[in-house]
Short mmCIF file of C-alpha atoms and ligand atoms in Angstrom, two decimals:
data_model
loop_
_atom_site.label_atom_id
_atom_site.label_comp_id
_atom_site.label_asym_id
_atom_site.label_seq_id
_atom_site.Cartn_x
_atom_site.Cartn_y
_atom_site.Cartn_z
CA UNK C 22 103.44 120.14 105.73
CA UNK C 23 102.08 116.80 105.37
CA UNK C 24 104.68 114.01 104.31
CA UNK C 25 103.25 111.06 102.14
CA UNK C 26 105.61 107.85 102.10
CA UNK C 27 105.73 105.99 98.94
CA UNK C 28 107.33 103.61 97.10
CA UNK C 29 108.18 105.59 93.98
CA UNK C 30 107.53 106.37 90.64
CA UNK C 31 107.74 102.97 89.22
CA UNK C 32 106.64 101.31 85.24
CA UNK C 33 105.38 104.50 84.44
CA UNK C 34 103.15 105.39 87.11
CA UNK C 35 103.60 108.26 89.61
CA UNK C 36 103.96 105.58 92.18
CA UNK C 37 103.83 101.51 91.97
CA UNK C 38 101.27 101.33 94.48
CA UNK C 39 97.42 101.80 93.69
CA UNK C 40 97.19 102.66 97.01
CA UNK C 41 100.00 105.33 96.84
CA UNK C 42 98.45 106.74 94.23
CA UNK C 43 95.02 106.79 95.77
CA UNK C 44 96.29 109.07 98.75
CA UNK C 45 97.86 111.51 96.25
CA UNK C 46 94.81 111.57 94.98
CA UNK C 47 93.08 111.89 98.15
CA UNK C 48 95.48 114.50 99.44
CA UNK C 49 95.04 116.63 96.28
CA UNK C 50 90.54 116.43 96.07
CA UNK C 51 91.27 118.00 99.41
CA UNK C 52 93.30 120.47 98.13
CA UNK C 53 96.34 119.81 100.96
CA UNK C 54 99.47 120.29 100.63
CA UNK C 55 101.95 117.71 100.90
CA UNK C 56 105.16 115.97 100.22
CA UNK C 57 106.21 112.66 98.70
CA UNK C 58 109.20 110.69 100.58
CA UNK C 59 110.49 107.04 99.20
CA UNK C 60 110.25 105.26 102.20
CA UNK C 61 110.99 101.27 103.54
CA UNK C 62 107.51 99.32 103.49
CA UNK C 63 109.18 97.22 106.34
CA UNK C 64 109.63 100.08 108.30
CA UNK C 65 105.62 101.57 107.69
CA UNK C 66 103.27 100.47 111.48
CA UNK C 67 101.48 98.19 109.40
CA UNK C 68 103.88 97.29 107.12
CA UNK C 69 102.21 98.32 104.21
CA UNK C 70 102.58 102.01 102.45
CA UNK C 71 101.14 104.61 102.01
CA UNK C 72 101.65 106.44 105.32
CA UNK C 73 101.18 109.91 105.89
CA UNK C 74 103.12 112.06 108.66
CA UNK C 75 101.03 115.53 109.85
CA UNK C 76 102.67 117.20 112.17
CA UNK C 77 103.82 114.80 113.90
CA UNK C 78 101.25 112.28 113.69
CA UNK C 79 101.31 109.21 112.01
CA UNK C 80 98.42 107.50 109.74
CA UNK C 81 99.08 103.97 107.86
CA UNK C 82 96.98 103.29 105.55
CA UNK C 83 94.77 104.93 102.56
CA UNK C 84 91.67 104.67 104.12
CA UNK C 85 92.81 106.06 107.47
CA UNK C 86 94.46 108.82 105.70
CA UNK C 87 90.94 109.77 103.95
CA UNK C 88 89.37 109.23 107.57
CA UNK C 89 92.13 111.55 108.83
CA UNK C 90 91.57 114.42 106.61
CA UNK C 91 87.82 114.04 107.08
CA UNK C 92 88.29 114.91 110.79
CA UNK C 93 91.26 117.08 110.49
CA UNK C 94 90.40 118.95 107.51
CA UNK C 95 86.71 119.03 107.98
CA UNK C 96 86.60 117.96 104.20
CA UNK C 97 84.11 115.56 103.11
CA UNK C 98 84.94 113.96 100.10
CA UNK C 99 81.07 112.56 99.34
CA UNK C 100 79.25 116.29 99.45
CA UNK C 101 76.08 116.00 97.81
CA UNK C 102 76.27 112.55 97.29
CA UNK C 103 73.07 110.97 99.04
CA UNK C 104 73.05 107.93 101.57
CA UNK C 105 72.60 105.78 98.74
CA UNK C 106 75.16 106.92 96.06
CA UNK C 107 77.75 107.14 99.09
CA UNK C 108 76.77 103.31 99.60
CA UNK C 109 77.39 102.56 96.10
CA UNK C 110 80.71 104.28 96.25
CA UNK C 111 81.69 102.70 99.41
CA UNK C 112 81.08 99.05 98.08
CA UNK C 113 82.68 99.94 94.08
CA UNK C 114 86.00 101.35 96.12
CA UNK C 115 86.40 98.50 98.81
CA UNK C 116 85.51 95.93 95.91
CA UNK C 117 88.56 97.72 93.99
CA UNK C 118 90.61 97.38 97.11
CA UNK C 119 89.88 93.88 98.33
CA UNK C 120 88.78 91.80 95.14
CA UNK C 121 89.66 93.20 92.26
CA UNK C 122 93.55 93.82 93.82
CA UNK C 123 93.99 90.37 94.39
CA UNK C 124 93.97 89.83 90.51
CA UNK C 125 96.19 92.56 90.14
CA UNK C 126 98.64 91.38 92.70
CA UNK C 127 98.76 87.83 90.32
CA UNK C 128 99.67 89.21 87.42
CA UNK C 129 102.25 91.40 88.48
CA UNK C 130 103.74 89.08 91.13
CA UNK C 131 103.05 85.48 89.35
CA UNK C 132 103.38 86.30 86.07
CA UNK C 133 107.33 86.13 84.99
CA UNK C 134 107.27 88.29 82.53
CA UNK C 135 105.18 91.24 84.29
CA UNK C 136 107.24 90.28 87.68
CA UNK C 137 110.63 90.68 85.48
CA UNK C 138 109.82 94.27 84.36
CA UNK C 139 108.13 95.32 87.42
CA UNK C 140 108.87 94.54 90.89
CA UNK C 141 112.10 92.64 90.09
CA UNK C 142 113.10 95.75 90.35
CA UNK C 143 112.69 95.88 93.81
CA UNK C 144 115.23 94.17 94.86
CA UNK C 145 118.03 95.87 91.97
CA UNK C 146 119.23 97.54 95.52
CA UNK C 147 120.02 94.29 97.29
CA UNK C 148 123.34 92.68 96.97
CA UNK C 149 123.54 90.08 94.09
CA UNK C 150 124.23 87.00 96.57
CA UNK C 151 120.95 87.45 98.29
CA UNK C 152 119.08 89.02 95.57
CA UNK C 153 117.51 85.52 94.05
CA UNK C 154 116.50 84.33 97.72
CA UNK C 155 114.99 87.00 99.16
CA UNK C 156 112.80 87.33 95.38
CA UNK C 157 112.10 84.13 96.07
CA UNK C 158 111.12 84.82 99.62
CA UNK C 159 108.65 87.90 98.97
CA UNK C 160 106.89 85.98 96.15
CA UNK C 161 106.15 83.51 98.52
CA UNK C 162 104.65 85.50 100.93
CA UNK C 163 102.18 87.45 98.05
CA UNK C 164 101.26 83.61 97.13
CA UNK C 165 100.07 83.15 100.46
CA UNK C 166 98.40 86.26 100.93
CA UNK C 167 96.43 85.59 97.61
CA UNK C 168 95.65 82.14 98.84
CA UNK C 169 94.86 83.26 102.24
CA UNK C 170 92.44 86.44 100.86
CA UNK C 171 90.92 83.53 98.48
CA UNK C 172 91.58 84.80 95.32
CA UNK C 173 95.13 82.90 95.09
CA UNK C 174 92.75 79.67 94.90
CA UNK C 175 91.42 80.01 91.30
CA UNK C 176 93.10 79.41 88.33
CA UNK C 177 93.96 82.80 86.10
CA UNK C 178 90.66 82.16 83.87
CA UNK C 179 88.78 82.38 86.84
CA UNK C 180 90.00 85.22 88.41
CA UNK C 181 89.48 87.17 85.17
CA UNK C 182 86.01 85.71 84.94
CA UNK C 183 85.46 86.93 88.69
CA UNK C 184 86.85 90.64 88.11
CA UNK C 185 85.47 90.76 84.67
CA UNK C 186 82.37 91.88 86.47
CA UNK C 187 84.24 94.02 88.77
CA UNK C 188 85.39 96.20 85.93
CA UNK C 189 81.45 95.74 84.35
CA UNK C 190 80.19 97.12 87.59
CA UNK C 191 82.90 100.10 87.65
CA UNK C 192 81.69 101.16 83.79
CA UNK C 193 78.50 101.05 84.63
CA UNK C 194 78.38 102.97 87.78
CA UNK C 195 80.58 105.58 86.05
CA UNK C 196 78.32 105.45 82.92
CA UNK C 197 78.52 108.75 81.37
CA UNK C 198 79.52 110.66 84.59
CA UNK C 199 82.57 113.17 84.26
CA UNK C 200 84.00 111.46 87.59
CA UNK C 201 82.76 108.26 89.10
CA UNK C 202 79.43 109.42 90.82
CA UNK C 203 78.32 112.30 88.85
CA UNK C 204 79.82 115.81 87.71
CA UNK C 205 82.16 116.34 91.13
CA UNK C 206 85.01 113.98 92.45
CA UNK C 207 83.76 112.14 95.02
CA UNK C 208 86.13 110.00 97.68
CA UNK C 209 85.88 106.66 95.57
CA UNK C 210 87.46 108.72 92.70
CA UNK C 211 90.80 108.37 94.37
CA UNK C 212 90.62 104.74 94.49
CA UNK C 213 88.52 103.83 91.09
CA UNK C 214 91.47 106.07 88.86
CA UNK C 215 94.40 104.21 90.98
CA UNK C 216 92.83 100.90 90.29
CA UNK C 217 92.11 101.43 86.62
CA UNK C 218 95.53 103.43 85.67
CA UNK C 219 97.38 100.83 87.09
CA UNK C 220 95.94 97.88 85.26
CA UNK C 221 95.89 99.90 82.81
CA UNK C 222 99.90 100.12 82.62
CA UNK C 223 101.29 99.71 79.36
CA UNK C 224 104.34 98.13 80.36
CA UNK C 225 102.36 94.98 81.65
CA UNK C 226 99.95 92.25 79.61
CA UNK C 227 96.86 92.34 81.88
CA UNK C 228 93.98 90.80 81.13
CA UNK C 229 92.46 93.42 83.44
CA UNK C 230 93.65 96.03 81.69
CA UNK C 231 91.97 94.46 78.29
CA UNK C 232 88.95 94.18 79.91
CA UNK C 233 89.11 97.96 80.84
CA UNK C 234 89.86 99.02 77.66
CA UNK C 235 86.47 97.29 76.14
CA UNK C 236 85.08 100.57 77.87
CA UNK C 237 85.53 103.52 76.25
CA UNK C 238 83.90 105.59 79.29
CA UNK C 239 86.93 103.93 81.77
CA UNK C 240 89.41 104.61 79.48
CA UNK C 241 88.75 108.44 79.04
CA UNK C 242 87.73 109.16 82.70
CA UNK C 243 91.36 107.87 82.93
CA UNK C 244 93.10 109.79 81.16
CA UNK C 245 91.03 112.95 82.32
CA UNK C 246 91.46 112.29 85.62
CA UNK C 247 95.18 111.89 84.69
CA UNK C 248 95.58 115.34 83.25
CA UNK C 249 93.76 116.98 86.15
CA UNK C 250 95.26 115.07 88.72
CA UNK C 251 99.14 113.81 87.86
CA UNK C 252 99.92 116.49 85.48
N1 LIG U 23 94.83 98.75 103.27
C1 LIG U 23 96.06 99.34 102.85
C2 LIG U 23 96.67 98.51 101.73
C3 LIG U 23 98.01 99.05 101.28
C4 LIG U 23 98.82 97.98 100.59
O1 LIG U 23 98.47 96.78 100.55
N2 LIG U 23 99.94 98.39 100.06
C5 LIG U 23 100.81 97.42 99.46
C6 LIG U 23 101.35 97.93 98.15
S1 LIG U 23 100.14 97.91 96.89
C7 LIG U 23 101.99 97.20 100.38
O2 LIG U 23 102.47 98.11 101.02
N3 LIG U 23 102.48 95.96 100.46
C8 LIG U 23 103.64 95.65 101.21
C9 LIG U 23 103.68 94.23 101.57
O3 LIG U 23 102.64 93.56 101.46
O4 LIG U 23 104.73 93.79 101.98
C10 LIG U 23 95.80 100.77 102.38
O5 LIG U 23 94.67 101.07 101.97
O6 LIG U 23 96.72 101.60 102.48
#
């Protein structure tokens, strides 16, 4: 039985993490069997979750897990997909993962009233006299990560203006399409639903989110992915 470590349910969502819920998603396309654990990020080999144990073997991160399941499995997510569409998924899911997150990571770690209701609650476990310092500490560290993957750099206009066409580009790759690249789920699927549920979170103003909901086709493949998926 494969063992998924997560975060949690958390605001809602079956897990906290986009990325979480990307290898549940991943895990179920393949049709695998698995179970979720809460686990300590600190303790993950990269320091990041998800992580999946198989048997014995250990795979950090989402991507690696997909990779892992490839080769394990012998499933390939992109059948029937040709060199080009694959491309095209490639770039819309690593675009997701490295561009558009860094938005995502501002307005649920910088803004006070999104970081109050969501991961404040973090740190609810921690004893009361450190609680404030070590907050203080792991916002730190997300500010320098955003600065350091560049997107930290621009004001909050400009980061909506620069994923603005990140959520264009999703819409109109998806375009009519039942899942992102066509009438079958493809391997981008896991990561294009994660991405848009999350900013999609009710719980949270996100000006990603409102720029989602101007499409119609996002917002339904969401919530059909949702009831064939997370059900
Ligand atoms: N490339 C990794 C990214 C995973 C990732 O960044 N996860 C975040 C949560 S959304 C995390 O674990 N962050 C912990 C930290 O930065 O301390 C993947 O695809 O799994």
């Amino acid at each position: 039985m494969i063992i998924l470590h997560t975060f949690g349910p958390g605001a809602g969502l079956r897990d906290f993490s986009p990325f979480v819920v990307k290898a549940i998603l991943l895990l179920k396309l393949a049709g695998l069997e698995f179970r979720e654990k809460t686990a300590d990020v600190r303790k993950a080999p990269k320091h990041t979750l998800p992580v999946i144990v198989d048997d014995g073997q250990t795979i950090p991160d989402s991507t690696f897990i997909r990779f892992h399941i490839e080769k394990k499995y012998g499933f390939d997510f992109d059948a029937g997909l040709t060199a080009e569409q694959k491309a095209i998924a490639w770039a819309a899911e690593k675009m997701l993962e490295n561009h558009t997150y860094w938005a995502a990571v501002y307005e649920r770690w910088a803004i006070e009233n999104n970081f109050q209701k969501g991961p404040a609650r973090f740190f609810d476990v921690l004893p009361a006299l450190v609680r404030p310092f070590v907050k203080w500490m792991i916002r730190k560290s997300f500010a320098k990560d955003m600065h350091s993957a560049g997107m930290g750099r621009h004001s909050y206009d400009e980061m909506i203006e620069l994923v603005s066409r990140d959520i264009d580009s999703i819409a109109s790759i998806l375009g009519g399409n039942q899942y992102f690249m066509g009438d079958r789920p493809c391997g981008a699927d896991a990561t294009v639903f994660a991405f848009m549920q999350s900013a999609l979170c009710p719980l949270f103003e996100s000006r990603i989110g409102d720029r989602i909901r101007t499409h119609a086709n996002i917002v339904a493949y969401v919530e059909r992915m949702e009831k064939q998926y997370l059900a």
